[in-house]
Structures are given as C-alpha cells and as structure tokens.
Coordinates of N, CA and C in Angstrom, one line a residue:
Chain A
A1 N -18.0 15.4 -17.2 CA -18.3 14.5 -16.5 C -18.1 13.5 -18.2
Q2 N -17.5 12.0 -18.0 CA -18.4 11.4 -19.1 C -19.4 10.4 -18.8
R3 N -20.1 10.5 -20.1 CA -21.1 9.6 -20.4 C -20.9 8.1 -21.9
V4 N -21.5 7.9 -21.0 CA -22.0 6.3 -22.1 C -23.3 6.0 -22.6
T5 N -24.3 5.8 -23.5 CA -25.0 5.6 -23.8 C -25.6 4.6 -24.9
Q6 N -25.8 3.7 -24.5 CA -27.1 3.0 -25.2 C -28.2 3.0 -25.3
P7 N -28.6 3.4 -27.1 CA -30.1 3.3 -26.6 C -31.0 1.9 -27.0
E8 N -30.3 1.6 -27.2 CA -31.0 0.1 -27.5 C -31.1 -0.8 -25.8
K9 N -32.0 -1.2 -25.9 CA -31.3 -2.6 -24.5 C -31.7 -4.5 -25.2
L10 N -32.2 -4.3 -26.0 CA -32.7 -5.2 -26.6 C -32.9 -5.0 -28.4
L11 N -32.0 -6.1 -29.1 CA -31.7 -5.8 -29.9 C -31.7 -7.3 -31.3
S12 N -32.8 -7.3 -31.7 CA -33.6 -9.3 -32.2 C -32.5 -9.0 -33.3
V13 N -31.6 -9.4 -34.1 CA -31.6 -9.5 -35.9 C -32.0 -10.6 -36.5
F14 N -32.1 -11.3 -37.9 CA -32.1 -12.6 -38.4 C -30.4 -13.3 -38.5
K15 N -30.3 -14.2 -39.0 CA -29.0 -15.2 -38.9 C -29.0 -14.6 -40.3
G16 N -27.5 -13.7 -40.1 CA -26.7 -13.4 -42.2 C -27.3 -11.9 -42.0
A17 N -28.2 -11.0 -41.7 CA -28.4 -10.2 -42.0 C -27.2 -9.3 -41.0
P18 N -27.4 -8.1 -41.2 CA -26.2 -6.8 -40.7 C -26.5 -6.6 -39.4
V19 N -25.7 -6.1 -38.7 CA -25.8 -6.1 -37.2 C -25.4 -4.4 -36.8
E20 N -25.7 -3.6 -36.1 CA -25.1 -2.6 -35.1 C -25.7 -2.0 -34.7
L21 N -25.0 -2.1 -33.8 CA -25.1 -1.8 -32.2 C -24.2 -0.4 -31.8
K22 N -25.6 0.4 -31.2 CA -25.6 1.9 -31.3 C -24.9 2.6 -29.9
C23 N -23.8 3.0 -30.1 CA -23.1 3.4 -28.7 C -22.6 5.0 -29.1
N24 N -23.5 6.1 -28.3 CA -22.7 7.3 -28.2 C -21.5 7.7 -26.9
Y25 N -21.5 8.9 -27.0 CA -20.3 9.1 -25.6 C -20.5 10.5 -25.4
S26 N -19.8 10.6 -24.5 CA -19.8 12.3 -24.2 C -19.1 13.1 -23.3
Y27 N -18.0 13.2 -23.1 CA -16.7 13.9 -22.6 C -15.7 14.9 -24.0
S28 N -15.2 15.0 -22.4 CA -14.4 16.7 -22.7 C -12.9 16.0 -23.1
G29 N -12.5 15.3 -23.4 CA -11.1 15.0 -23.6 C -11.2 14.5 -25.0
S30 N -10.2 13.1 -25.0 CA -9.6 12.2 -26.3 C -10.3 11.3 -25.6
P31 N -11.0 10.2 -25.9 CA -11.9 9.2 -25.4 C -11.1 7.6 -26.0
E32 N -11.0 7.3 -25.5 CA -10.3 5.8 -25.8 C -11.7 5.0 -25.8
L33 N -12.3 4.0 -26.5 CA -13.7 3.1 -26.7 C -13.3 2.2 -26.6
F34 N -14.6 1.2 -26.1 CA -14.0 -0.4 -26.3 C -15.6 -0.5 -26.1
W35 N -15.3 -2.0 -26.5 CA -16.6 -2.8 -26.5 C -16.5 -4.3 -25.7
Y36 N -17.2 -4.4 -24.8 CA -17.0 -5.6 -23.9 C -18.2 -6.1 -24.5
V37 N -18.2 -8.5 -24.5 CA -19.2 -8.7 -24.8 C -19.6 -10.0 -23.6
Q38 N -20.3 -9.9 -23.1 CA -20.3 -11.3 -21.7 C -21.5 -12.7 -22.7
Y39 N -20.7 -13.4 -23.2 CA -21.5 -14.0 -23.5 C -22.7 -15.5 -22.7
S40 N -23.5 -15.6 -22.7 CA -24.1 -16.5 -21.7 C -23.4 -17.4 -20.8
R41 N -22.9 -17.8 -19.7 CA -22.1 -17.7 -18.5 C -20.7 -17.7 -18.8
Q42 N -20.6 -17.2 -19.5 CA -18.7 -16.9 -19.2 C -19.2 -15.2 -18.8
R43 N -17.5 -14.7 -18.4 CA -16.6 -13.6 -18.4 C -17.0 -12.2 -19.3
L44 N -16.9 -11.1 -18.5 CA -17.5 -9.9 -19.3 C -15.9 -10.3 -20.1
Q45 N -15.6 -9.9 -21.7 CA -14.9 -9.7 -21.4 C -14.6 -8.6 -23.0
L46 N -13.3 -8.3 -23.3 CA -12.9 -7.5 -24.2 C -13.1 -8.2 -25.7
L47 N -14.2 -7.8 -26.0 CA -14.3 -7.5 -27.6 C -13.8 -7.2 -28.5
L48 N -13.1 -5.5 -28.8 CA -12.4 -4.7 -29.5 C -11.9 -3.4 -28.8
R49 N -11.0 -2.5 -29.7 CA -10.6 -1.3 -29.1 C -10.3 -0.6 -29.9
H50 N -10.6 0.5 -30.2 CA -10.6 1.8 -30.9 C -9.2 1.6 -31.0
I51 N -8.6 1.4 -30.5 CA -7.2 2.5 -31.4 C -6.5 1.0 -31.9
S52 N -7.0 0.1 -31.7 CA -6.0 -0.6 -32.1 C -7.4 -1.5 -34.0
R53 N -8.2 -0.4 -34.2 CA -8.3 -0.8 -35.5 C -8.7 -1.6 -36.1
E54 N -9.0 -3.1 -35.3 CA -8.9 -4.5 -35.6 C -10.5 -4.8 -35.9
S55 N -10.7 -5.8 -36.0 CA -11.9 -6.7 -36.5 C -11.8 -7.7 -35.9
I56 N -12.6 -8.5 -34.7 CA -13.1 -9.3 -33.7 C -14.2 -10.4 -34.2
K57 N -14.2 -11.5 -34.5 CA -14.9 -12.5 -35.1 C -15.7 -11.6 -36.5
G58 N -15.4 -10.7 -36.7 CA -16.4 -10.3 -38.0 C -16.7 -8.7 -37.2
F59 N -16.9 -8.2 -36.1 CA -17.1 -7.3 -36.0 C -15.9 -6.2 -35.5
T60 N -16.2 -4.7 -36.6 CA -15.5 -3.8 -35.8 C -15.7 -2.3 -35.0
A61 N -15.9 -1.4 -35.2 CA -16.2 -0.3 -34.6 C -14.9 0.8 -34.6
D62 N -16.1 2.0 -35.4 CA -15.0 3.2 -35.9 C -15.9 4.4 -34.9
L63 N -14.3 5.0 -34.4 CA -14.5 6.2 -34.0 C -15.2 7.1 -34.7
N64 N -16.4 8.0 -34.3 CA -16.2 9.0 -35.0 C -17.0 10.3 -34.5
K65 N -15.3 10.9 -34.2 CA -15.3 12.3 -33.0 C -16.9 13.8 -33.2
G66 N -16.8 13.4 -34.7 CA -17.6 14.6 -35.0 C -19.3 13.4 -34.8
E67 N -19.4 12.7 -35.0 CA -20.9 12.3 -34.0 C -20.4 11.6 -32.7
T68 N -19.7 11.4 -32.2 CA -19.3 11.3 -30.8 C -19.8 9.7 -30.7
S69 N -19.9 9.1 -31.8 CA -20.2 7.6 -31.8 C -19.1 6.9 -31.7
F70 N -19.6 5.4 -31.5 CA -18.5 4.5 -31.3 C -19.6 3.2 -31.7
H71 N -20.0 2.9 -33.2 CA -20.6 1.2 -33.4 C -20.3 0.6 -33.6
L72 N -20.6 -0.5 -33.0 CA -20.2 -1.5 -33.4 C -20.9 -1.7 -34.6
K73 N -20.8 -3.0 -35.4 CA -21.3 -3.7 -36.6 C -20.7 -4.5 -37.3
K74 N -21.3 -5.9 -37.9 CA -20.4 -7.1 -38.2 C -21.9 -7.4 -39.7
P75 N -21.2 -7.6 -40.6 CA -22.1 -7.2 -41.6 C -23.3 -8.7 -42.1
F76 N -23.0 -9.5 -41.6 CA -23.6 -11.2 -41.2 C -23.4 -11.4 -40.3
A77 N -24.7 -11.3 -39.0 CA -24.6 -11.8 -38.0 C -25.0 -13.6 -37.9
Q78 N -24.0 -14.0 -36.8 CA -24.1 -15.2 -36.6 C -25.2 -15.6 -35.4
E79 N -25.4 -17.2 -35.3 CA -25.8 -17.4 -33.8 C -25.4 -17.1 -32.7
E80 N -23.9 -17.5 -32.5 CA -23.1 -17.7 -31.9 C -22.6 -16.2 -31.4
D81 N -23.5 -15.1 -31.9 CA -23.1 -13.4 -31.7 C -24.3 -12.9 -30.4
S82 N -25.0 -13.7 -29.8 CA -26.3 -13.6 -29.4 C -25.7 -12.9 -27.8
A83 N -25.4 -12.4 -27.0 CA -25.0 -11.7 -26.1 C -25.0 -10.9 -25.7
M84 N -25.1 -10.5 -24.1 CA -25.0 -9.0 -24.1 C -23.4 -8.3 -24.5
Y85 N -23.6 -6.9 -24.9 CA -22.4 -5.6 -25.8 C -22.7 -4.8 -24.5
Y86 N -22.0 -4.3 -24.2 CA -21.5 -3.1 -23.1 C -20.4 -2.3 -23.9
C87 N -20.5 -1.1 -24.3 CA -19.7 0.0 -24.6 C -19.0 1.1 -23.9
A88 N -17.7 2.0 -23.8 CA -17.2 1.6 -22.5 C -16.4 2.8 -22.9
L89 N -16.2 3.6 -22.2 CA -15.2 4.8 -22.3 C -14.0 4.8 -21.4
R90 N -13.1 5.3 -21.9 CA -11.1 5.3 -21.1 C -11.5 6.8 -20.5
A91 N -11.1 6.9 -19.6 CA -11.0 8.3 -19.1 C -9.6 8.1 -17.9
A92 N -8.8 8.8 -18.1 CA -7.6 8.9 -17.3 C -8.0 8.8 -16.3
I93 N -7.4 8.6 -14.8 CA -8.1 9.5 -13.5 C -6.8 9.3 -13.2
S94 N -5.5 9.5 -13.4 CA -4.7 10.2 -12.5 C -3.5 10.3 -13.5
N95 N -2.7 10.7 -13.1 CA -1.7 10.7 -14.1 C -0.6 9.9 -14.8
F96 N -0.9 8.7 -13.7 CA -0.6 7.3 -13.9 C -1.5 6.9 -15.5
G97 N -3.0 7.6 -15.8 CA -3.3 7.4 -16.5 C -4.5 6.3 -16.9
N98 N -4.0 5.1 -16.2 CA -4.7 4.4 -16.2 C -6.2 4.3 -14.8
E99 N -7.4 3.5 -14.9 CA -7.8 3.2 -15.9 C -9.5 3.9 -15.9
K100 N -10.0 4.4 -15.5 CA -11.4 4.6 -14.5 C -12.5 3.9 -15.7
L101 N -12.8 3.0 -16.1 CA -14.3 2.8 -17.1 C -15.2 2.8 -16.9
T102 N -15.9 4.0 -18.2 CA -17.9 4.4 -18.1 C -18.3 3.4 -19.1
F103 N -19.5 2.7 -18.0 CA -19.9 1.6 -19.1 C -21.2 1.9 -20.0
G104 N -21.6 1.9 -20.3 CA -23.1 1.8 -21.2 C -24.3 0.8 -20.6
T105 N -25.2 1.2 -20.9 CA -25.8 -0.1 -20.2 C -26.7 -0.8 -20.2
G106 N -25.5 -1.1 -21.7 CA -25.9 -2.7 -22.2 C -26.5 -2.7 -23.1
T107 N -26.6 -3.4 -24.0 CA -27.4 -4.1 -25.5 C -27.4 -5.9 -25.2
R108 N -29.0 -6.5 -25.3 CA -29.1 -7.8 -25.7 C -28.9 -8.3 -27.0
L109 N -28.0 -8.4 -27.6 CA -27.9 -9.1 -28.7 C -28.4 -11.1 -29.3
T110 N -30.1 -10.9 -29.2 CA -30.7 -12.0 -29.9 C -30.2 -12.0 -31.4
I111 N -29.8 -13.2 -31.6 CA -29.4 -14.3 -33.5 C -30.9 -14.5 -33.8
I112 N -31.6 -14.7 -34.4 CA -32.6 -14.8 -35.0 C -32.8 -16.6 -35.7
P113 N -32.5 -16.9 -35.8 CA -32.3 -18.7 -36.9 C -32.9 -18.0 -37.9
Chain B
D1 N -10.9 -20.5 -17.7 CA -11.2 -19.4 -17.4 C -9.9 -19.5 -16.4
G2 N -9.8 -19.2 -15.1 CA -8.5 -18.6 -14.1 C -7.9 -17.3 -13.8
G3 N -6.9 -17.3 -13.2 CA -6.6 -15.3 -13.4 C -7.2 -14.5 -12.6
I4 N -8.2 -15.0 -12.8 CA -9.1 -13.5 -11.7 C -10.3 -14.9 -11.0
T5 N -9.6 -14.8 -9.1 CA -11.4 -15.5 -8.9 C -12.2 -14.7 -8.1
Q6 N -13.4 -15.2 -7.9 CA -14.4 -14.5 -7.2 C -14.5 -15.4 -6.1
S7 N -14.7 -14.8 -4.8 CA -16.1 -16.2 -3.8 C -16.7 -15.8 -2.9
P8 N -18.1 -15.8 -2.8 CA -18.4 -17.4 -3.2 C -19.1 -16.7 -4.5
K9 N -19.6 -17.6 -4.9 CA -20.7 -17.6 -6.2 C -21.2 -16.5 -5.5
Y10 N -22.2 -17.2 -4.8 CA -23.8 -17.0 -4.4 C -24.0 -16.2 -2.7
L11 N -24.0 -15.6 -2.3 CA -24.1 -15.4 -1.5 C -25.7 -14.3 -0.9
F12 N -25.4 -14.9 0.5 CA -26.8 -14.2 0.5 C -26.5 -13.7 2.5
R13 N -27.4 -12.8 2.2 CA -27.3 -11.7 3.6 C -28.1 -11.5 4.5
K14 N -28.4 -10.9 5.5 CA -29.5 -10.8 6.8 C -28.7 -9.2 6.1
E15 N -30.2 -8.6 6.4 CA -30.1 -7.2 6.4 C -29.1 -6.2 8.0
G16 N -28.3 -5.6 7.2 CA -27.6 -5.4 8.7 C -26.7 -6.0 9.1
Q17 N -26.8 -6.8 7.9 CA -24.8 -7.3 8.2 C -24.0 -7.2 7.3
N18 N -23.0 -6.8 7.9 CA -21.7 -6.8 6.8 C -21.2 -8.1 5.8
V19 N -21.5 -8.1 5.1 CA -20.3 -9.1 4.0 C -18.8 -8.9 3.5
T20 N -17.9 -9.8 3.5 CA -16.9 -9.6 2.3 C -17.0 -10.4 1.1
L21 N -16.7 -9.4 0.4 CA -16.2 -10.6 -1.1 C -14.5 -10.9 -1.6
S22 N -14.4 -11.6 -2.6 CA -13.4 -11.8 -2.2 C -13.0 -11.9 -3.7
C23 N -11.8 -11.0 -3.8 CA -11.4 -11.0 -4.9 C -9.6 -11.7 -5.2
E24 N -9.8 -12.6 -5.7 CA -8.1 -12.6 -6.0 C -7.5 -13.1 -7.6
Q25 N -6.0 -12.4 -8.3 CA -5.9 -12.9 -9.4 C -4.1 -12.7 -9.6
N26 N -3.7 -14.1 -10.2 CA -2.5 -14.6 -10.3 C -1.8 -13.8 -11.6
L27 N -2.5 -12.3 -12.0 CA -1.9 -12.1 -13.4 C -1.0 -11.2 -13.2
N28 N -0.5 -10.9 -11.9 CA 0.5 -10.1 -11.3 C 0.8 -9.0 -12.1
H29 N -0.9 -8.4 -12.3 CA -1.7 -6.8 -12.3 C -1.8 -5.8 -10.7
D30 N -1.5 -4.4 -11.5 CA -1.4 -3.6 -10.6 C -2.8 -3.2 -9.7
A31 N -4.2 -2.8 -11.5 CA -5.1 -2.1 -10.9 C -5.9 -3.8 -10.8
M32 N -6.5 -2.7 -9.9 CA -7.8 -3.5 -9.4 C -9.1 -3.0 -9.3
Y33 N -10.2 -3.9 -10.3 CA -11.7 -3.0 -9.5 C -12.6 -3.4 -8.9
W34 N -13.2 -2.9 -8.6 CA -14.3 -3.5 -8.3 C -16.2 -2.9 -8.9
Y35 N -16.6 -3.3 -9.7 CA -18.2 -2.9 -10.3 C -19.7 -3.6 -9.6
R36 N -20.7 -3.3 -10.2 CA -21.5 -3.5 -9.0 C -22.5 -3.5 -11.0
Q37 N -23.4 -4.5 -11.2 CA -24.1 -4.4 -12.2 C -25.3 -4.9 -12.0
D38 N -26.0 -3.9 -12.4 CA -27.7 -4.3 -11.7 C -27.9 -3.7 -13.2
P39 N -29.8 -4.6 -12.8 CA -30.1 -5.2 -14.5 C -30.7 -3.5 -15.0
G40 N -30.3 -3.0 -15.9 CA -30.8 -2.4 -16.9 C -29.9 -0.8 -16.4
Q41 N -29.4 -1.3 -15.7 CA -27.9 -0.2 -15.8 C -26.4 -0.4 -15.9
G42 N -26.6 -1.1 -16.5 CA -25.1 -1.9 -16.7 C -23.5 -1.4 -15.3
L43 N -22.8 -1.3 -15.4 CA -21.5 -1.7 -14.8 C -21.5 -0.5 -14.2
R44 N -21.5 0.3 -13.3 CA -20.5 1.4 -11.7 C -19.8 0.6 -11.4
L45 N -18.8 1.2 -11.7 CA -17.5 1.4 -10.5 C -17.5 1.9 -9.0
I46 N -16.7 0.9 -8.4 CA -17.4 1.3 -6.6 C -16.3 1.8 -6.3
Y47 N -15.5 1.3 -6.4 CA -13.9 1.4 -6.0 C -12.6 0.6 -6.5
Y48 N -11.6 1.1 -6.5 CA -10.5 1.3 -7.0 C -8.6 1.4 -7.2
S49 N -8.3 -0.1 -7.3 CA -7.0 0.3 -6.5 C -5.6 0.5 -8.1
Q50 N -5.1 1.3 -7.9 CA -4.3 1.1 -8.7 C -2.8 0.6 -8.4
I51 N -2.2 0.4 -6.8 CA -0.9 0.1 -6.5 C -1.2 0.2 -5.6
V52 N -0.5 -1.4 -4.7 CA -1.1 -2.0 -2.9 C -0.9 -0.9 -2.0
N53 N -1.7 -0.7 -1.5 CA -1.7 -0.2 -0.3 C -2.3 1.5 -0.4
D54 N -3.3 0.8 -2.3 CA -3.9 2.5 -2.2 C -4.7 2.2 -2.7
F55 N -6.2 2.5 -2.6 CA -7.1 2.8 -3.9 C -8.1 3.9 -3.4
Q56 N -9.0 4.1 -4.1 CA -9.4 5.3 -4.7 C -11.2 5.2 -4.5
K57 N -12.4 6.0 -4.5 CA -13.6 5.6 -4.5 C -13.9 5.6 -6.2
G58 N -14.7 4.9 -6.0 CA -15.3 5.5 -7.6 C -16.8 6.2 -7.9
D59 N -17.7 6.2 -8.4 CA -18.7 6.3 -8.8 C -20.4 5.9 -7.0
I60 N -20.1 4.9 -7.5 CA -20.2 4.4 -5.9 C -20.0 4.1 -4.7
A61 N -19.1 4.5 -4.3 CA -18.1 4.2 -3.2 C -19.3 3.8 -1.3
E62 N -20.7 4.9 -1.7 CA -21.1 4.7 -0.7 C -21.6 3.5 0.1
G63 N -21.4 3.0 1.1 CA -22.4 1.4 2.1 C -21.0 0.6 1.2
Y64 N -19.7 0.8 1.1 CA -18.8 -0.4 1.2 C -16.9 0.6 1.4
S65 N -16.5 -1.1 1.9 CA -15.3 -0.3 2.1 C -14.1 -1.5 1.1
V66 N -12.9 -0.6 0.6 CA -12.3 -2.3 0.5 C -10.6 -2.2 1.2
S67 N -9.6 -2.6 1.0 CA -8.5 -3.0 1.4 C -7.9 -3.5 0.0
R68 N -6.5 -3.3 0.2 CA -5.0 -3.6 -0.3 C -4.1 -4.2 -0.4
E69 N -3.7 -5.2 0.8 CA -2.2 -5.0 1.6 C -1.5 -6.2 0.4
K70 N -2.3 -6.7 -0.1 CA -1.4 -7.3 -1.2 C -1.7 -7.0 -2.6
K71 N -1.3 -7.5 -3.6 CA -1.2 -7.3 -4.9 C -2.1 -8.2 -5.2
E72 N -2.3 -9.1 -4.9 CA -3.4 -10.4 -5.6 C -4.3 -10.1 -5.3
S73 N -4.6 -9.6 -4.0 CA -6.3 -9.7 -3.4 C -7.0 -8.4 -3.2
F74 N -8.0 -8.6 -3.3 CA -9.0 -6.8 -3.6 C -10.6 -6.9 -2.9
P75 N -10.1 -7.1 -1.6 CA -11.7 -7.9 -0.8 C -12.2 -6.2 -0.7
L76 N -13.7 -7.2 -0.8 CA -15.1 -5.7 -1.3 C -15.9 -6.2 0.2
T77 N -15.8 -5.1 1.0 CA -17.4 -5.2 2.3 C -18.4 -4.5 2.3
V78 N -19.2 -4.8 1.9 CA -20.3 -4.8 1.8 C -21.2 -4.2 3.0
T79 N -21.2 -2.9 3.6 CA -21.5 -3.0 4.6 C -23.0 -2.7 5.4
S80 N -23.7 -2.6 5.5 CA -24.7 -2.6 6.4 C -25.5 -1.3 5.7
A81 N -24.6 -0.3 5.4 CA -24.7 1.0 5.5 C -25.4 1.2 4.4
Q82 N -24.9 0.2 3.1 CA -25.5 0.3 1.6 C -26.5 0.6 1.7
K83 N -27.1 1.1 0.8 CA -28.9 0.6 1.0 C -29.8 -0.3 0.3
N84 N -29.1 -0.6 -0.2 CA -29.9 -1.6 -1.7 C -28.6 -2.5 -2.3
P85 N -28.5 -3.2 -1.3 CA -27.1 -4.3 -1.7 C -27.0 -4.9 -2.6
T86 N -28.6 -5.8 -2.7 CA -29.0 -6.6 -4.0 C -28.2 -6.3 -5.3
A87 N -27.6 -7.2 -5.8 CA -26.3 -7.2 -6.7 C -25.6 -7.7 -7.8
F88 N -25.0 -7.7 -8.4 CA -23.8 -9.2 -8.8 C -23.1 -7.7 -9.5
Y89 N -21.7 -8.8 -8.1 CA -20.8 -7.7 -8.8 C -19.8 -8.1 -9.3
L90 N -19.1 -7.3 -9.8 CA -18.1 -7.8 -10.7 C -16.6 -7.6 -9.9
C91 N -15.7 -7.9 -10.2 CA -14.3 -7.6 -9.9 C -13.2 -7.6 -11.2
A92 N -12.7 -6.4 -11.5 CA -11.4 -6.6 -12.4 C -9.8 -6.3 -12.2
S93 N -8.6 -6.8 -13.4 CA -7.5 -6.5 -12.8 C -7.0 -5.6 -14.4
S94 N -6.2 -5.3 -14.0 CA -5.3 -4.5 -15.9 C -4.0 -4.0 -15.2
I95 N -3.4 -4.2 -16.0 CA -1.6 -4.0 -15.7 C -2.0 -2.3 -16.5
D96 N -1.0 -2.0 -15.4 CA -1.3 -0.2 -15.5 C 0.0 -0.2 -15.7
S97 N 0.0 0.3 -16.8 CA 1.6 0.9 -17.9 C 1.3 2.0 -17.5
G98 N 0.6 3.0 -17.2 CA 1.2 4.5 -17.1 C 0.4 5.1 -18.7
P99 N 0.3 6.3 -18.5 CA -0.3 7.5 -19.5 C -0.3 6.6 -20.7
S100 N 0.5 6.1 -21.3 CA 0.4 5.9 -22.7 C -0.6 3.9 -23.0
G101 N -0.3 3.8 -21.6 CA -0.9 1.9 -22.0 C -2.1 1.9 -22.2
T102 N -3.0 1.3 -23.1 CA -4.0 0.9 -23.0 C -4.5 -0.5 -22.6
D103 N -4.9 -1.1 -21.1 CA -5.0 -2.2 -20.4 C -5.6 -2.2 -21.0
T104 N -6.1 -3.7 -20.7 CA -7.4 -4.8 -20.8 C -8.2 -4.7 -19.4
Q105 N -9.1 -4.5 -19.2 CA -9.5 -5.2 -17.8 C -9.9 -6.6 -17.9
Y106 N -9.4 -7.6 -17.2 CA -9.6 -8.7 -17.2 C -10.9 -9.0 -15.9
F107 N -11.9 -9.2 -16.6 CA -12.6 -9.6 -15.3 C -13.4 -11.0 -14.5
G108 N -13.7 -11.2 -13.4 CA -14.1 -12.0 -12.4 C -15.5 -12.6 -12.9
P109 N -15.6 -14.1 -12.9 CA -16.9 -14.4 -12.8 C -18.1 -14.0 -12.2
G110 N -17.9 -13.2 -11.1 CA -19.1 -12.9 -10.5 C -19.2 -13.4 -9.0
T111 N -20.0 -12.4 -8.0 CA -20.7 -12.7 -7.0 C -22.3 -12.3 -6.9
R112 N -23.0 -13.0 -6.7 CA -24.3 -12.6 -6.6 C -24.3 -12.2 -5.2
L113 N -25.0 -11.3 -4.4 CA -24.8 -10.7 -3.6 C -26.7 -10.4 -3.5
T114 N -27.5 -12.0 -2.2 CA -29.3 -11.6 -1.8 C -28.7 -10.9 -0.7
V115 N -29.6 -9.9 -0.2 CA -29.9 -9.2 1.0 C -31.7 -10.0 1.7
L116 N -31.7 -10.6 2.8 CA -32.8 -11.0 3.2 C -33.5 -10.3 3.8

C-alpha cells in the first residue's frame, strides 16, 4: 500500500527566506507525485506535478527516488504563499490507469511579514 | 470558480439520520471522487467512480454510499452506520485519459457536515 508522509504540520518562515516543505512516500511501483495547495477561503487546487518538471509561483519539487522524497521548495517566500499544502501520490487503480490519489496530512505554511 | 459544485455548504444532521451531499460538475469529466478531510489526517478517499453506473470503494467507504446515474452527478449519502460523520467532505473530478494520462483532479468547495 502507498503512503505519503508530511512530517511538519506547521511551518513558519520569514518573508524573503527560503521555504522547504517536506514530503516522503512509500510505494512499490513507479510513483507520480503532486503538490496541492489550499489558500484561505479557496478550493484545493493543483500546484505542480513532478512529471511536468515545472516551476509554479516560484515553487519547484524534484522527485528523488533514492530518498523517496518530493520536497517542495521556493528560494524566497512571499506572504501570499501562506496556505495549506498537501503532497499526493498517484497510484494506478486499474488498467484504466486512473487515478487514486493518496494524500499526506498536510503542512500549514505561514509566512511572517 | 464553477465547474464543480457542492451543496449545501453547511449541513447539520441528527444522530441516526441519513443525509445526502450533492456534487455536480459541468467539465465533462469521466471520473469523480469523494474525500473526507479531518484535521491532522489530510484527505482520505471514500468512493470513486471512473464511468457512469460504476463506482468503487476507497479507503474509508464504511458507512457511506454513492450512485453515479449521470456523468455530471455523484451524490454521497452518509448513513447512520457511519460512526464519526462530522467532517469536511470534498468532491473532485478528473478526465479519465487512461494509463498514460496525468490528470489533474479538480475540487469542489466542500460541504461541512455536523452531526448533532
């Protein structure tokens, strides 16, 4: 069975400082990893996925299969980054391929002005 | 926002009563999902449906039931058998593009259910 671990429930960072939200996973197959974000009074939404290797709102995340990690990073935190962040792992649930997501417990990031 | 809607936003239920949460999407997505969000536990999958008239149990299906009679609708019933139903419920949908797909799940605004 797959598992996603986010060890930090709360994380506070000063504006302008680097941010790293940790995510570790366990899965016997080839994983697909995602970061979802929920801003105050907004819906949960996709931030980025490892397969796209993209940077969204200054955030990046690299899949490290050796360490089974998918940490979310941003070099300079901004106040608008304050939100709840969830790491998620996609596991194929049938030959259709789609798409059971297993979520971590989330990290609430607070940016201190 | 739009695309995927949930109603009502807040719902109160007396112990022992069944209650149905609505989820509708106009995104023409094949797959729909129900999650439960509890503080400190993240999101847990209750049920999912990949196509109309088909659905599968997720990780915590006990005490819940669903139907998928129409592509755009995936209602969730919280039955009296659910031991701890007070929670925030999220519905999501995605395009089912098969094994090579990298579909995004789009979430509704959620329904907060409180059992009195």
